[in-house]
Coordinates of N, CA, C and O in Angstrom, one line a residue:
X1 N 162.4 202.6 168.6 CA 161.4 203.5 168.1 C 160.2 202.7 167.7 O 160.3 201.8 166.9
X2 N 159.1 203.1 168.2 CA 157.8 202.5 167.9 C 157.2 203.0 166.6 O 157.3 204.2 166.3
X3 N 156.7 202.1 165.9 CA 156.0 202.5 164.6 C 154.6 203.0 165.0 O 154.0 202.5 165.9
X4 N 154.1 203.9 164.2 CA 152.7 204.3 164.4 C 151.8 203.1 163.9 O 152.2 202.3 163.1
X5 N 150.6 203.0 164.5 CA 149.7 201.9 164.1 C 149.4 202.0 162.6 O 149.3 203.1 162.0
X6 N 149.3 200.8 162.0 CA 149.0 200.8 160.5 C 147.7 201.5 160.2 O 146.7 201.4 160.9
X7 N 147.7 202.2 159.1 CA 146.5 202.9 158.7 C 145.6 201.8 158.0 O 146.0 200.7 157.7
X8 N 144.4 202.2 157.9 CA 143.4 201.3 157.3 C 143.8 201.0 155.8 O 143.5 199.9 155.4
X9 N 144.3 201.9 155.1 CA 144.7 201.6 153.7 C 145.8 200.6 153.6 O 145.7 199.6 152.8
X10 N 146.8 200.7 154.5 CA 147.9 199.7 154.4 C 147.4 198.3 154.9 O 147.8 197.3 154.3
X11 N 146.5 198.3 155.9 CA 146.0 197.0 156.3 C 145.1 196.4 155.2 O 145.1 195.2 155.0
X12 N 144.4 197.3 154.5 CA 143.5 196.8 153.4 C 144.4 196.3 152.3 O 144.1 195.2 151.7
X13 N 145.5 197.0 152.0 CA 146.4 196.5 150.9 C 147.0 195.2 151.3 O 147.2 194.3 150.4
X14 N 147.4 195.0 152.5 CA 148.0 193.8 153.0 C 147.0 192.6 152.9 O 147.3 191.5 152.4
X15 N 145.7 192.9 153.2 CA 144.7 191.9 153.1 C 144.4 191.5 151.7 O 144.3 190.4 151.3
X16 N 144.4 192.5 150.8 CA 144.2 192.3 149.4 C 145.4 191.5 148.8 O 145.2 190.5 148.1
X17 N 146.6 191.8 149.2 CA 147.8 191.1 148.7 C 147.7 189.6 149.2 O 148.0 188.7 148.5
X18 N 147.3 189.4 150.4 CA 147.2 188.1 151.0 C 146.1 187.3 150.2 O 146.3 186.1 149.9
X19 N 145.0 187.9 149.9 CA 144.0 187.2 149.2 C 144.4 186.9 147.8 O 144.1 185.8 147.3
X20 N 145.1 187.8 147.1 CA 145.6 187.5 145.8 C 146.6 186.4 145.8 O 146.6 185.5 144.9
X21 N 147.5 186.4 146.8 CA 148.5 185.3 146.9 C 147.8 183.9 147.1 O 148.2 182.9 146.6
X22 N 146.8 183.9 148.0 CA 146.0 182.7 148.3 C 145.3 182.2 147.0 O 145.4 181.0 146.7
X23 N 144.7 183.1 146.3 CA 144.0 182.8 145.0 C 145.0 182.2 144.0 O 144.7 181.2 143.4
X24 N 146.2 182.8 143.9 CA 147.2 182.4 143.0 C 147.7 181.0 143.4 O 147.9 180.1 142.5
X25 N 147.9 180.7 144.7 CA 148.3 179.4 145.2 C 147.3 178.3 144.8 O 147.6 177.3 144.4
X26 N 146.0 178.6 145.0 CA 144.9 177.7 144.7 C 144.9 177.4 143.2 O 144.8 176.2 142.8
X27 N 145.1 178.4 142.4 CA 145.1 178.2 141.0 C 146.3 177.3 140.5 O 146.2 176.5 139.7
X28 N 147.5 177.6 141.1 CA 148.6 176.8 140.8 C 148.5 175.4 141.2 O 148.9 174.4 140.5
X29 N 147.9 175.1 142.4 CA 147.6 173.8 142.8 C 146.7 173.1 141.9 O 146.9 171.9 141.6
X30 N 145.7 173.8 141.4 CA 144.7 173.2 140.4 C 145.5 172.8 139.1 O 145.2 171.7 138.6
X31 N 146.4 173.7 138.7 CA 147.2 173.3 137.5 C 148.0 172.0 137.7 O 148.1 171.2 136.9
X32 N 148.6 171.9 138.9 CA 149.4 170.7 139.2 C 148.5 169.5 139.2 O 148.9 168.4 138.7
X33 N 147.3 169.6 139.8 CA 146.4 168.4 139.9 C 146.0 168.0 138.5 O 146.0 166.8 138.1
X34 N 145.7 169.0 137.6 CA 145.3 168.7 136.3 C 146.4 168.1 135.5 O 146.2 167.1 134.7
X35 N 147.6 168.5 135.7 CA 148.8 168.0 135.0 C 149.0 166.5 135.4 O 149.3 165.6 134.6
X36 N 148.9 166.2 136.7 CA 149.0 164.9 137.2 C 147.9 163.9 136.6 O 148.2 162.8 136.2
X37 N 146.7 164.4 136.6 CA 145.6 163.6 136.0 C 145.8 163.4 134.5 O 145.6 162.2 134.1
X38 N 146.3 164.3 133.8 CA 146.6 164.1 132.4 C 147.7 163.1 132.2 O 147.6 162.3 131.3
X39 N 148.7 163.2 133.0 CA 149.9 162.2 132.8 C 149.4 160.8 133.1 O 149.7 159.9 132.3
X40 N 148.6 160.6 134.2 CA 148.0 159.3 134.5 C 147.1 158.8 133.3 O 147.2 157.7 132.9
X41 N 146.3 159.7 132.8 CA 145.4 159.3 131.7 C 146.2 158.9 130.4 O 145.9 157.9 129.8
X42 N 147.2 159.7 130.1 CA 148.0 159.4 128.9 C 148.8 158.1 129.0 O 148.9 157.4 128.1
X43 N 149.4 157.9 130.2 CA 150.2 156.7 130.4 C 149.3 155.5 130.3 O 149.6 154.5 129.6
X44 N 148.1 155.5 130.9 CA 147.1 154.4 130.8 C 146.7 154.2 129.4 O 146.6 153.1 128.9
X45 N 146.4 155.3 128.7 CA 146.0 155.2 127.3 C 147.1 154.6 126.5 O 146.8 153.7 125.6
X46 N 148.3 155.0 126.7 CA 149.4 154.4 125.9 C 149.6 152.9 126.2 O 149.8 152.1 125.3
X47 N 149.5 152.5 127.4 CA 149.7 151.1 127.8 C 148.6 150.3 127.2 O 148.9 149.2 126.6
X48 N 147.4 150.7 127.3 CA 146.3 149.9 126.8 C 146.3 149.9 125.2 O 146.0 148.9 124.6
X49 N 146.7 151.0 124.7 CA 146.8 151.1 123.2 C 147.9 150.2 122.7 O 147.7 149.5 121.6
X50 N 149.0 150.2 123.3 CA 150.1 149.3 122.9 C 149.7 147.8 123.0 O 150.0 147.0 122.1
X51 N 149.1 147.5 124.1 CA 148.7 146.1 124.3 C 147.7 145.7 123.3 O 147.8 144.6 122.7
X52 N 146.7 146.6 123.0 CA 145.7 146.3 122.0 C 146.3 146.1 120.6 O 146.0 145.2 119.9
X53 N 147.1 147.0 120.3 CA 147.8 147.0 118.9 C 148.6 145.7 118.8 O 148.6 145.1 117.7
X54 N 149.4 145.4 119.8 CA 150.2 144.2 119.7 C 149.4 142.9 119.6 O 149.6 142.1 118.7
X55 N 148.4 142.8 120.4 CA 147.6 141.6 120.4 C 146.7 141.5 119.2 O 146.6 140.4 118.6
X56 N 146.2 142.6 118.7 CA 145.4 142.5 117.5 C 146.3 142.2 116.3 O 145.9 141.5 115.4
X57 N 147.5 142.8 116.3 CA 148.4 142.5 115.1 C 148.8 141.1 115.1 O 148.8 140.4 114.0
X58 N 149.1 140.5 116.3 CA 149.4 139.1 116.3 C 148.2 138.2 115.9 O 148.4 137.3 115.1
X59 N 147.1 138.6 116.3 CA 145.9 137.8 116.0 C 145.6 137.9 114.5 O 145.3 136.8 113.8
X60 N 145.7 139.1 113.9 CA 145.5 139.2 112.4 C 146.6 138.5 111.6 O 146.3 137.9 110.6
X61 N 147.8 138.6 112.1 CA 148.9 137.9 111.4 C 148.7 136.4 111.4 O 148.9 135.7 110.4
X62 N 148.4 135.8 112.6 CA 148.1 134.4 112.6 C 146.9 134.0 111.8 O 146.9 132.9 111.2
X63 N 145.9 134.8 111.8 CA 144.7 134.5 111.0 C 145.1 134.5 109.5 O 144.7 133.6 108.7
X64 N 145.9 135.5 109.1 CA 146.3 135.5 107.7 C 147.2 134.3 107.3 O 147.0 133.7 106.2
X65 N 148.1 133.9 108.2 CA 148.9 132.7 107.9 C 148.0 131.5 107.9 O 148.2 130.6 107.0
X66 N 147.1 131.4 108.8 CA 146.2 130.2 108.9 C 145.4 130.1 107.6 O 145.3 129.0 107.0
X67 N 144.8 131.2 107.1 CA 143.9 131.1 105.9 C 144.8 130.9 104.7 O 144.4 130.1 103.8
X68 N 146.0 131.5 104.6 CA 146.9 131.3 103.5 C 147.3 129.8 103.4 O 147.4 129.2 102.3
X69 N 147.7 129.2 104.5 CA 148.1 127.8 104.6 C 146.9 126.9 104.2 O 147.1 126.0 103.4
X70 N 145.7 127.3 104.6 CA 144.6 126.5 104.3 C 144.3 126.5 102.8 O 143.8 125.5 102.2
X71 N 144.5 127.6 102.2 CA 144.3 127.8 100.7 C 145.6 127.6 99.9 O 145.6 128.0 98.7
X72 N 146.6 127.0 100.5 CA 147.9 126.9 99.8 C 147.8 126.2 98.4 O 148.5 126.7 97.5
X73 N 147.1 125.2 98.3 CA 147.1 124.4 97.1 C 146.2 125.0 96.0 O 146.5 124.8 94.8
X74 N 145.2 125.9 96.4 CA 144.3 126.4 95.4 C 144.4 127.9 95.2 O 144.6 128.3 94.0
X75 N 144.4 128.7 96.2 CA 144.3 130.1 96.0 C 145.2 130.9 96.9 O 144.9 131.9 97.5
X76 N 146.5 130.5 97.0 CA 147.4 131.1 97.9 C 147.7 132.6 97.5 O 147.8 133.4 98.4
X77 N 147.8 132.9 96.2 CA 148.1 134.3 95.8 C 146.9 135.2 96.1 O 147.1 136.3 96.5
X78 N 145.7 134.7 95.9 CA 144.5 135.4 96.2 C 144.4 135.7 97.7 O 144.2 136.9 98.1
X79 N 144.7 134.7 98.5 CA 144.7 134.9 100.0 C 145.7 136.0 100.4 O 145.4 136.9 101.2
X80 N 146.9 135.9 99.9 CA 148.0 136.8 100.3 C 147.6 138.2 99.8 O 147.8 139.2 100.5
X81 N 147.1 138.4 98.6 CA 146.6 139.7 98.1 C 145.5 140.3 98.9 O 145.5 141.5 99.2
X82 N 144.6 139.5 99.3 CA 143.4 140.0 100.1 C 144.0 140.5 101.5 O 143.6 141.6 101.9
X83 N 144.8 139.7 102.1 CA 145.3 140.1 103.4 C 146.2 141.3 103.3 O 146.2 142.2 104.2
X84 N 147.1 141.4 102.3 CA 147.9 142.6 102.1 C 147.0 143.8 101.9 O 147.3 144.9 102.5
X85 N 146.0 143.7 101.1 CA 145.1 144.9 100.9 C 144.4 145.2 102.2 O 144.3 146.4 102.5
X86 N 143.9 144.2 102.9 CA 143.2 144.5 104.2 C 144.1 145.2 105.2 O 143.7 146.2 105.8
X87 N 145.3 144.7 105.3 CA 146.2 145.2 106.3 C 146.7 146.7 105.9 O 146.8 147.5 106.8
X88 N 146.9 146.9 104.7 CA 147.3 148.2 104.2 C 146.1 149.2 104.4 O 146.3 150.4 104.8
X89 N 144.9 148.8 104.1 CA 143.7 149.6 104.3 C 143.5 150.0 105.8 O 143.3 151.1 106.1
X90 N 143.6 149.0 106.6 CA 143.4 149.2 108.1 C 144.6 150.1 108.6 O 144.3 151.0 109.5
X91 N 145.8 149.9 108.1 CA 146.9 150.8 108.5 C 146.7 152.2 108.1 O 147.0 153.1 108.8
X92 N 146.2 152.4 106.9 CA 145.9 153.7 106.4 C 144.8 154.4 107.2 O 144.9 155.6 107.6
X93 N 143.8 153.7 107.6 CA 142.7 154.2 108.4 C 143.2 154.6 109.8 O 142.9 155.7 110.3
X94 N 144.0 153.7 110.4 CA 144.6 154.0 111.7 C 145.5 155.2 111.6 O 145.5 156.1 112.5
X95 N 146.3 155.4 110.6 CA 147.1 156.6 110.4 C 146.3 157.8 110.3 O 146.6 158.8 110.9
X96 N 145.2 157.8 109.5 CA 144.4 158.9 109.4 C 143.7 159.3 110.7 O 143.6 160.5 111.1
X97 N 143.2 158.3 111.5 CA 142.6 158.6 112.8 C 143.6 159.2 113.8 O 143.3 160.1 114.5
X98 N 144.9 158.7 113.7 CA 145.9 159.2 114.6 C 146.2 160.7 114.2 O 146.3 161.6 115.1
X99 N 146.2 161.0 112.9 CA 146.5 162.3 112.5 C 145.4 163.3 112.9 O 145.6 164.4 113.3
X100 N 144.1 162.8 112.8 CA 143.0 163.6 113.3 C 143.1 163.9 114.8 O 142.7 165.0 115.2
X101 N 143.5 163.0 115.5 CA 143.6 163.2 117.0 C 144.7 164.1 117.3 O 144.6 164.9 118.3
X102 N 145.8 164.1 116.6 CA 146.9 165.0 116.8 C 146.5 166.4 116.5 O 146.9 167.4 117.2
X103 N 145.7 166.6 115.5 CA 145.3 167.9 115.1 C 144.2 168.5 116.0 O 144.1 169.7 116.1
X104 N 143.5 167.7 116.8 CA 142.5 168.1 117.7 C 143.1 168.9 118.8 O 144.2 168.6 119.3
X105 N 142.5 170.0 119.2 CA 143.0 170.9 120.3 C 143.0 170.2 121.6 O 142.1 169.5 122.0
X106 N 144.1 170.4 122.4 CA 144.2 169.8 123.7 C 143.3 170.5 124.7 O 143.1 171.7 124.6
X107 N 142.8 169.8 125.7 CA 142.0 170.4 126.7 C 142.8 170.4 128.0 O 142.2 170.7 129.1
X108 N 144.1 170.3 127.9 CA 144.9 170.3 129.1 C 144.8 171.7 129.7 O 144.9 172.7 129.0
X109 N 144.6 171.8 131.0 CA 144.5 173.0 131.8 C 143.3 173.8 131.5 O 143.2 175.0 131.7
X110 N 142.3 173.3 130.8 CA 141.1 174.0 130.4 C 140.3 174.5 131.7 O 139.9 175.7 131.7
X111 N 140.2 173.7 132.7 CA 139.5 174.2 133.9 C 140.3 175.3 134.6 O 139.7 176.3 135.1
X112 N 141.6 175.2 134.7 CA 142.4 176.2 135.3 C 142.3 177.6 134.5 O 142.1 178.6 135.1
X113 N 142.3 177.5 133.2 CA 142.2 178.7 132.4 C 140.8 179.3 132.5 O 140.7 180.5 132.6
X114 N 139.8 178.5 132.6 CA 138.4 179.0 132.8 C 138.3 179.7 134.2 O 137.7 180.8 134.3
X115 N 138.9 179.1 135.2 CA 138.9 179.7 136.5 C 139.6 181.0 136.6 O 139.2 182.0 137.2
X116 N 140.8 181.1 135.9 CA 141.6 182.3 135.9 C 140.8 183.4 135.1 O 140.8 184.6 135.5
X117 N 140.1 183.0 134.0 CA 139.3 184.0 133.3 C 138.2 184.6 134.2 O 137.9 185.8 134.2
X118 N 137.5 183.7 135.0 CA 136.5 184.1 135.9 C 137.0 185.1 136.9 O 136.4 186.1 137.3
X119 N 138.2 184.7 137.5 CA 138.9 185.6 138.5 C 139.2 186.9 137.9 O 138.9 188.0 138.5
X120 N 139.7 187.0 136.7 CA 140.0 188.2 136.0 C 138.8 189.1 135.8 O 138.8 190.3 136.1
X121 N 137.7 188.5 135.4 CA 136.4 189.2 135.2 C 135.9 189.8 136.5 O 135.4 190.9 136.6
X122 N 136.0 189.0 137.6 CA 135.5 189.5 138.9 C 136.3 190.6 139.4 O 135.8 191.5 140.0
X123 N 137.7 190.6 139.1 CA 138.5 191.7 139.6 C 138.3 192.9 138.8 O 138.4 194.0 139.3
X124 N 137.9 192.8 137.5 CA 137.6 194.0 136.7 C 136.4 194.7 137.1 O 136.2 195.9 137.0
X125 N 135.4 193.9 137.5 CA 134.1 194.6 137.8 C 134.0 195.0 139.3 O 134.9 195.0 140.1

């Protein structure tokens, strides 16, 4: 049995469904690309951050030992006190900066969300 030719409404609805699916696919692909970019950025940031923290810590430690040994006969307690205060102050500042960054809102998927909002507004009008 042959089907009657599709009406214009059903063809239009199929076209609309195809367009919506294509639009959804593009938006999901954009989400995937943004997630990959964010992972690469965070991994690089972590690697460089760990390297910087390790090397700076070693450098400051050796500097503190060097100055303490140089002042061993005269002012060793003063040198140790100054370095302890310096390191604790810098550690407190670093902790506060990390806390501020954690509290800051993430921009992950911001582009995708903006595009979806635009799509929604266009469909409503």
